[in-house]
Amino acid sequence: QSALTQPASVSGSPGQSITISCTGTSSDVGSYNLVSWYQQHPGKAPKLMIYEVSKRPSGVSNRFSGSKSGNTASLTISGLQAEDEADYYCCSYAGSSSVVFGGGTKLTVL
Amino acid sequence: QVQLQESGPGLVKPSQTLSLTCTVSGGSISSGSYYWSWIRQPAGKGLEWIGRIYTSGSTNYNPSLKSRVTISVDTSKNQFSLKLSSVTAADTAVYYCARDLLRYYFDYWGQGTLVTVSS
């Protein structure tokens, strides 16, 4: 299984919206609605932001949303805030009881 | 509030076995329908899932690490553990333990522990 493909970096200004893509294959992202997204600030543990493609855990801002089309999942952050600056990782079930992560995307808030 | 805490040696020699333990507090490791996972992150790089265990002892491993990984659980101590054998410098990373809600996503994470493989 290969890592899911994410852009290395994205950026946006406060108040804007950005979208981070996560491209897999028909063996992982394309076959299961089991994509999750994590936010990681420097030196901290990842935090669950989205699970099962588009569900938000309690306490996560509704500015964060997820979607999927074919083999590509996406995380959209609306109304960008300075605190959103972090690394973001996607994750998908890859069959045979295994999990694969994306390479990560660094979000810069300009 | 569930909390997870990794512990173990921060330095391991090449070819030896890396051993870490994750202690779960704020709830019983046996309660609910959860798997308990290990995930690692080399410095400046992405996350890599290592494997997971159910409290029954059932395990699943990353195919790329399967031959070297053993995950076990001690419900009496509310702990689960990771052993990674024949380590090399490529195994140097921050190792996280996390709770897995059966649907392959992780809602609670430990703070992470850095393990360096070096002679």
PDB file of N, CA, C and O in Angstrom, chain A residues 1 33-34 36 38 40 44-46 48 51-52 89 91 93 97-99 101-103, chain B residues 39 41 45-49 52 60-63 96 103-107 109-111:
ATOM      1  N   GLN A   1       0.835  -1.186   0.000  1.00  0.00           N
ATOM      2  CA  GLN A   1       0.000   0.000   0.000  1.00  0.00           C
ATOM      3  C   GLN A   1       0.876   1.245   0.000  1.00  0.00           C
ATOM      4  O   GLN A   1       1.869   1.323   0.724  1.00  0.00           O
ATOM      5  N   ASN A  33     -15.935   4.580   2.553  1.00  0.00           N
ATOM      6  CA  ASN A  33     -16.219   5.898   3.141  1.00  0.00           C
ATOM      7  C   ASN A  33     -15.610   5.965   4.537  1.00  0.00           C
ATOM      8  O   ASN A  33     -16.259   6.288   5.524  1.00  0.00           O
ATOM      9  N   LEU A  34     -14.323   5.662   4.586  1.00  0.00           N
ATOM     10  CA  LEU A  34     -13.606   5.596   5.857  1.00  0.00           C
ATOM     11  C   LEU A  34     -12.368   6.488   5.791  1.00  0.00           C
ATOM     12  O   LEU A  34     -11.257   6.066   6.116  1.00  0.00           O
ATOM     13  N   SER A  36     -10.503   9.888   7.125  1.00  0.00           N
ATOM     14  CA  SER A  36     -10.459  10.809   8.253  1.00  0.00           C
ATOM     15  C   SER A  36      -9.359  11.845   8.023  1.00  0.00           C
ATOM     16  O   SER A  36      -8.466  11.641   7.189  1.00  0.00           O
ATOM     17  N   TYR A  38      -6.745  14.804  10.081  1.00  0.00           N
ATOM     18  CA  TYR A  38      -6.124  15.173  11.333  1.00  0.00           C
ATOM     19  C   TYR A  38      -5.369  16.493  11.182  1.00  0.00           C
ATOM     20  O   TYR A  38      -4.738  16.731  10.154  1.00  0.00           O
ATOM     21  N   GLN A  40      -2.376  18.793  12.934  1.00  0.00           N
ATOM     22  CA  GLN A  40      -1.238  18.660  13.834  1.00  0.00           C
ATOM     23  C   GLN A  40      -0.458  19.965  13.916  1.00  0.00           C
ATOM     24  O   GLN A  40       0.122  20.403  12.916  1.00  0.00           O
ATOM     25  N   LYS A  44       3.007  18.750  18.624  1.00  0.00           N
ATOM     26  CA  LYS A  44       1.794  18.221  19.270  1.00  0.00           C
ATOM     27  C   LYS A  44       1.324  16.945  18.584  1.00  0.00           C
ATOM     28  O   LYS A  44       1.716  16.636  17.464  1.00  0.00           O
ATOM     29  N   ALA A  45       0.460  16.217  19.287  1.00  0.00           N
ATOM     30  CA  ALA A  45      -0.144  15.028  18.691  1.00  0.00           C
ATOM     31  C   ALA A  45      -1.222  15.447  17.695  1.00  0.00           C
ATOM     32  O   ALA A  45      -1.819  16.521  17.820  1.00  0.00           O
ATOM     33  N   PRO A  46      -1.466  14.627  16.699  1.00  0.00           N
ATOM     34  CA  PRO A  46      -2.555  14.920  15.761  1.00  0.00           C
ATOM     35  C   PRO A  46      -3.894  14.970  16.477  1.00  0.00           C
ATOM     36  O   PRO A  46      -4.099  14.325  17.507  1.00  0.00           O
ATOM     37  N   LEU A  48      -8.116  14.671  15.669  1.00  0.00           N
ATOM     38  CA  LEU A  48      -9.142  14.247  14.709  1.00  0.00           C
ATOM     39  C   LEU A  48     -10.058  15.423  14.371  1.00  0.00           C
ATOM     40  O   LEU A  48     -10.653  16.027  15.262  1.00  0.00           O
ATOM     41  N   TYR A  51     -14.141  12.489  10.330  1.00  0.00           N
ATOM     42  CA  TYR A  51     -14.102  11.036  10.197  1.00  0.00           C
ATOM     43  C   TYR A  51     -15.229  10.580   9.268  1.00  0.00           C
ATOM     44  O   TYR A  51     -16.191  11.310   9.035  1.00  0.00           O
ATOM     45  N   GLU A  52     -15.064   9.374   8.741  1.00  0.00           N
ATOM     46  CA  GLU A  52     -16.031   8.812   7.789  1.00  0.00           C
ATOM     47  C   GLU A  52     -16.407   9.848   6.728  1.00  0.00           C
ATOM     48  O   GLU A  52     -17.586  10.105   6.472  1.00  0.00           O
ATOM     49  N   TYR A  89      -3.325  15.891   7.812  1.00  0.00           N
ATOM     50  CA  TYR A  89      -3.103  14.557   7.260  1.00  0.00           C
ATOM     51  C   TYR A  89      -4.443  13.883   6.990  1.00  0.00           C
ATOM     52  O   TYR A  89      -5.341  13.913   7.832  1.00  0.00           O
ATOM     53  N   CYS A  91      -6.339  10.152   6.030  1.00  0.00           N
ATOM     54  CA  CYS A  91      -6.145   8.750   6.397  1.00  0.00           C
ATOM     55  C   CYS A  91      -7.300   7.957   5.810  1.00  0.00           C
ATOM     56  O   CYS A  91      -8.441   8.430   5.801  1.00  0.00           O
ATOM     57  N   TYR A  93      -9.002   3.806   5.236  1.00  0.00           N
ATOM     58  CA  TYR A  93      -8.958   2.354   5.308  1.00  0.00           C
ATOM     59  C   TYR A  93      -8.473   1.851   3.949  1.00  0.00           C
ATOM     60  O   TYR A  93      -8.868   2.374   2.895  1.00  0.00           O
ATOM     61  N   SER A  97      -7.891  -4.896   6.746  1.00  0.00           N
ATOM     62  CA  SER A  97      -7.684  -4.394   8.117  1.00  0.00           C
ATOM     63  C   SER A  97      -6.440  -3.533   8.250  1.00  0.00           C
ATOM     64  O   SER A  97      -5.738  -3.607   9.259  1.00  0.00           O
ATOM     65  N   SER A  98      -6.141  -2.746   7.236  1.00  0.00           N
ATOM     66  CA  SER A  98      -4.984  -1.850   7.318  1.00  0.00           C
ATOM     67  C   SER A  98      -5.392  -0.422   6.998  1.00  0.00           C
ATOM     68  O   SER A  98      -6.456  -0.170   6.434  1.00  0.00           O
ATOM     69  N   VAL A  99      -4.526   0.486   7.364  1.00  0.00           N
ATOM     70  CA  VAL A  99      -4.792   1.917   7.263  1.00  0.00           C
ATOM     71  C   VAL A  99      -3.610   2.581   6.570  1.00  0.00           C
ATOM     72  O   VAL A  99      -2.464   2.192   6.773  1.00  0.00           O
ATOM     73  N   PHE A 101      -1.982   6.558   5.586  1.00  0.00           N
ATOM     74  CA  PHE A 101      -2.046   8.004   5.756  1.00  0.00           C
ATOM     75  C   PHE A 101      -1.542   8.713   4.501  1.00  0.00           C
ATOM     76  O   PHE A 101      -0.812   8.129   3.689  1.00  0.00           O
ATOM     77  N   GLY A 102      -1.905   9.979   4.387  1.00  0.00           N
ATOM     78  CA  GLY A 102      -1.330  10.835   3.372  1.00  0.00           C
ATOM     79  C   GLY A 102      -0.005  11.402   3.851  1.00  0.00           C
ATOM     80  O   GLY A 102       0.335  11.293   5.030  1.00  0.00           O
ATOM     81  N   GLY A 103       0.729  12.032   2.945  1.00  0.00           N
ATOM     82  CA  GLY A 103       2.036  12.566   3.282  1.00  0.00           C
ATOM     83  C   GLY A 103       1.989  13.863   4.077  1.00  0.00           C
ATOM     84  O   GLY A 103       3.019  14.301   4.594  1.00  0.00           O
TER      85      GLY A 103
ATOM     86  N   ILE B  39       1.105   4.354  16.036  1.00  0.00           N
ATOM     87  CA  ILE B  39       1.367   5.156  14.840  1.00  0.00           C
ATOM     88  C   ILE B  39       2.692   5.872  15.067  1.00  0.00           C
ATOM     89  O   ILE B  39       2.986   6.277  16.187  1.00  0.00           O
ATOM     90  N   GLN B  41       5.924   8.687  13.488  1.00  0.00           N
ATOM     91  CA  GLN B  41       6.190   9.841  12.632  1.00  0.00           C
ATOM     92  C   GLN B  41       7.667  10.206  12.695  1.00  0.00           C
ATOM     93  O   GLN B  41       8.121  10.804  13.678  1.00  0.00           O
ATOM     94  N   LYS B  45       8.438  14.249   8.799  1.00  0.00           N
ATOM     95  CA  LYS B  45       7.743  13.422   7.810  1.00  0.00           C
ATOM     96  C   LYS B  45       6.316  13.125   8.252  1.00  0.00           C
ATOM     97  O   LYS B  45       5.847  13.612   9.278  1.00  0.00           O
ATOM     98  N   GLY B  46       5.640  12.318   7.452  1.00  0.00           N
ATOM     99  CA  GLY B  46       4.241  12.015   7.697  1.00  0.00           C
ATOM    100  C   GLY B  46       4.031  10.879   8.686  1.00  0.00           C
ATOM    101  O   GLY B  46       4.961  10.283   9.213  1.00  0.00           O
ATOM    102  N   LEU B  47       2.745  10.601   8.909  1.00  0.00           N
ATOM    103  CA  LEU B  47       2.344   9.564   9.852  1.00  0.00           C
ATOM    104  C   LEU B  47       2.335   8.195   9.181  1.00  0.00           C
ATOM    105  O   LEU B  47       2.016   8.072   7.995  1.00  0.00           O
ATOM    106  N   GLU B  48       2.686   7.187   9.946  1.00  0.00           N
ATOM    107  CA  GLU B  48       2.655   5.807   9.451  1.00  0.00           C
ATOM    108  C   GLU B  48       1.976   4.928  10.493  1.00  0.00           C
ATOM    109  O   GLU B  48       2.419   4.852  11.641  1.00  0.00           O
ATOM    110  N   TRP B  49       0.898   4.252  10.088  1.00  0.00           N
ATOM    111  CA  TRP B  49       0.204   3.335  10.974  1.00  0.00           C
ATOM    112  C   TRP B  49       1.017   2.064  11.117  1.00  0.00           C
ATOM    113  O   TRP B  49       1.472   1.488  10.122  1.00  0.00           O
ATOM    114  N   ARG B  52      -2.613  -2.433  15.315  1.00  0.00           N
ATOM    115  CA  ARG B  52      -3.604  -2.218  16.351  1.00  0.00           C
ATOM    116  C   ARG B  52      -3.983  -3.532  17.010  1.00  0.00           C
ATOM    117  O   ARG B  52      -3.730  -4.617  16.452  1.00  0.00           O
ATOM    118  N   ASN B  60      -4.011  -6.465  14.038  1.00  0.00           N
ATOM    119  CA  ASN B  60      -3.821  -6.168  12.616  1.00  0.00           C
ATOM    120  C   ASN B  60      -2.546  -5.346  12.499  1.00  0.00           C
ATOM    121  O   ASN B  60      -2.307  -4.460  13.321  1.00  0.00           O
ATOM    122  N   TYR B  61      -1.732  -5.641  11.478  1.00  0.00           N
ATOM    123  CA  TYR B  61      -0.463  -4.943  11.328  1.00  0.00           C
ATOM    124  C   TYR B  61      -0.316  -4.349   9.932  1.00  0.00           C
ATOM    125  O   TYR B  61      -0.859  -4.872   8.947  1.00  0.00           O
ATOM    126  N   ASN B  62       0.483  -3.272   9.845  1.00  0.00           N
ATOM    127  CA  ASN B  62       0.869  -2.722   8.557  1.00  0.00           C
ATOM    128  C   ASN B  62       1.675  -3.787   7.813  1.00  0.00           C
ATOM    129  O   ASN B  62       2.663  -4.295   8.343  1.00  0.00           O
ATOM    130  N   PRO B  63       1.259  -4.123   6.595  1.00  0.00           N
ATOM    131  CA  PRO B  63       1.973  -5.185   5.864  1.00  0.00           C
ATOM    132  C   PRO B  63       3.471  -4.925   5.726  1.00  0.00           C
ATOM    133  O   PRO B  63       4.264  -5.877   5.728  1.00  0.00           O
ATOM    134  N   TYR B  96       3.408   7.250  18.584  1.00  0.00           N
ATOM    135  CA  TYR B  96       2.151   7.603  19.241  1.00  0.00           C
ATOM    136  C   TYR B  96       1.303   6.358  19.470  1.00  0.00           C
ATOM    137  O   TYR B  96       1.266   5.460  18.615  1.00  0.00           O
ATOM    138  N   ARG B 103     -13.685   1.884  13.230  1.00  0.00           N
ATOM    139  CA  ARG B 103     -13.923   2.348  11.864  1.00  0.00           C
ATOM    140  C   ARG B 103     -12.679   3.037  11.310  1.00  0.00           C
ATOM    141  O   ARG B 103     -12.772   3.876  10.429  1.00  0.00           O
ATOM    142  N   TYR B 104     -11.539   2.669  11.846  1.00  0.00           N
ATOM    143  CA  TYR B 104     -10.244   3.088  11.313  1.00  0.00           C
ATOM    144  C   TYR B 104     -10.021   4.594  11.374  1.00  0.00           C
ATOM    145  O   TYR B 104      -9.486   5.187  10.435  1.00  0.00           O
ATOM    146  N   TYR B 105     -10.460   5.200  12.476  1.00  0.00           N
ATOM    147  CA  TYR B 105     -10.056   6.568  12.747  1.00  0.00           C
ATOM    148  C   TYR B 105      -9.732   6.678  14.231  1.00  0.00           C
ATOM    149  O   TYR B 105     -10.170   5.864  15.037  1.00  0.00           O
ATOM    150  N   PHE B 106      -8.924   7.701  14.567  1.00  0.00           N
ATOM    151  CA  PHE B 106      -8.287   7.770  15.872  1.00  0.00           C
ATOM    152  C   PHE B 106      -8.714   9.034  16.612  1.00  0.00           C
ATOM    153  O   PHE B 106      -8.400  10.143  16.192  1.00  0.00           O
ATOM    154  N   ASP B 107      -9.448   8.833  17.727  1.00  0.00           N
ATOM    155  CA  ASP B 107     -10.006  10.012  18.389  1.00  0.00           C
ATOM    156  C   ASP B 107      -9.203  10.490  19.591  1.00  0.00           C
ATOM    157  O   ASP B 107      -9.252  11.671  19.936  1.00  0.00           O
ATOM    158  N   TRP B 109      -5.240  10.452  21.308  1.00  0.00           N
ATOM    159  CA  TRP B 109      -3.837  10.172  21.045  1.00  0.00           C
ATOM    160  C   TRP B 109      -3.008  10.442  22.302  1.00  0.00           C
ATOM    161  O   TRP B 109      -3.336  11.333  23.095  1.00  0.00           O
ATOM    162  N   GLY B 110      -1.920   9.698  22.447  1.00  0.00           N
ATOM    163  CA  GLY B 110      -0.934  10.051  23.441  1.00  0.00           C
ATOM    164  C   GLY B 110      -0.129  11.250  22.960  1.00  0.00           C
ATOM    165  O   GLY B 110      -0.276  11.700  21.818  1.00  0.00           O
ATOM    166  N   GLN B 111       0.724  11.766  23.813  1.00  0.00           N
ATOM    167  CA  GLN B 111       1.534  12.930  23.453  1.00  0.00           C
ATOM    168  C   GLN B 111       2.698  12.565  22.528  1.00  0.00           C
ATOM    169  O   GLN B 111       3.292  13.449  21.901  1.00  0.00           O
TER     170      GLN B 111
END
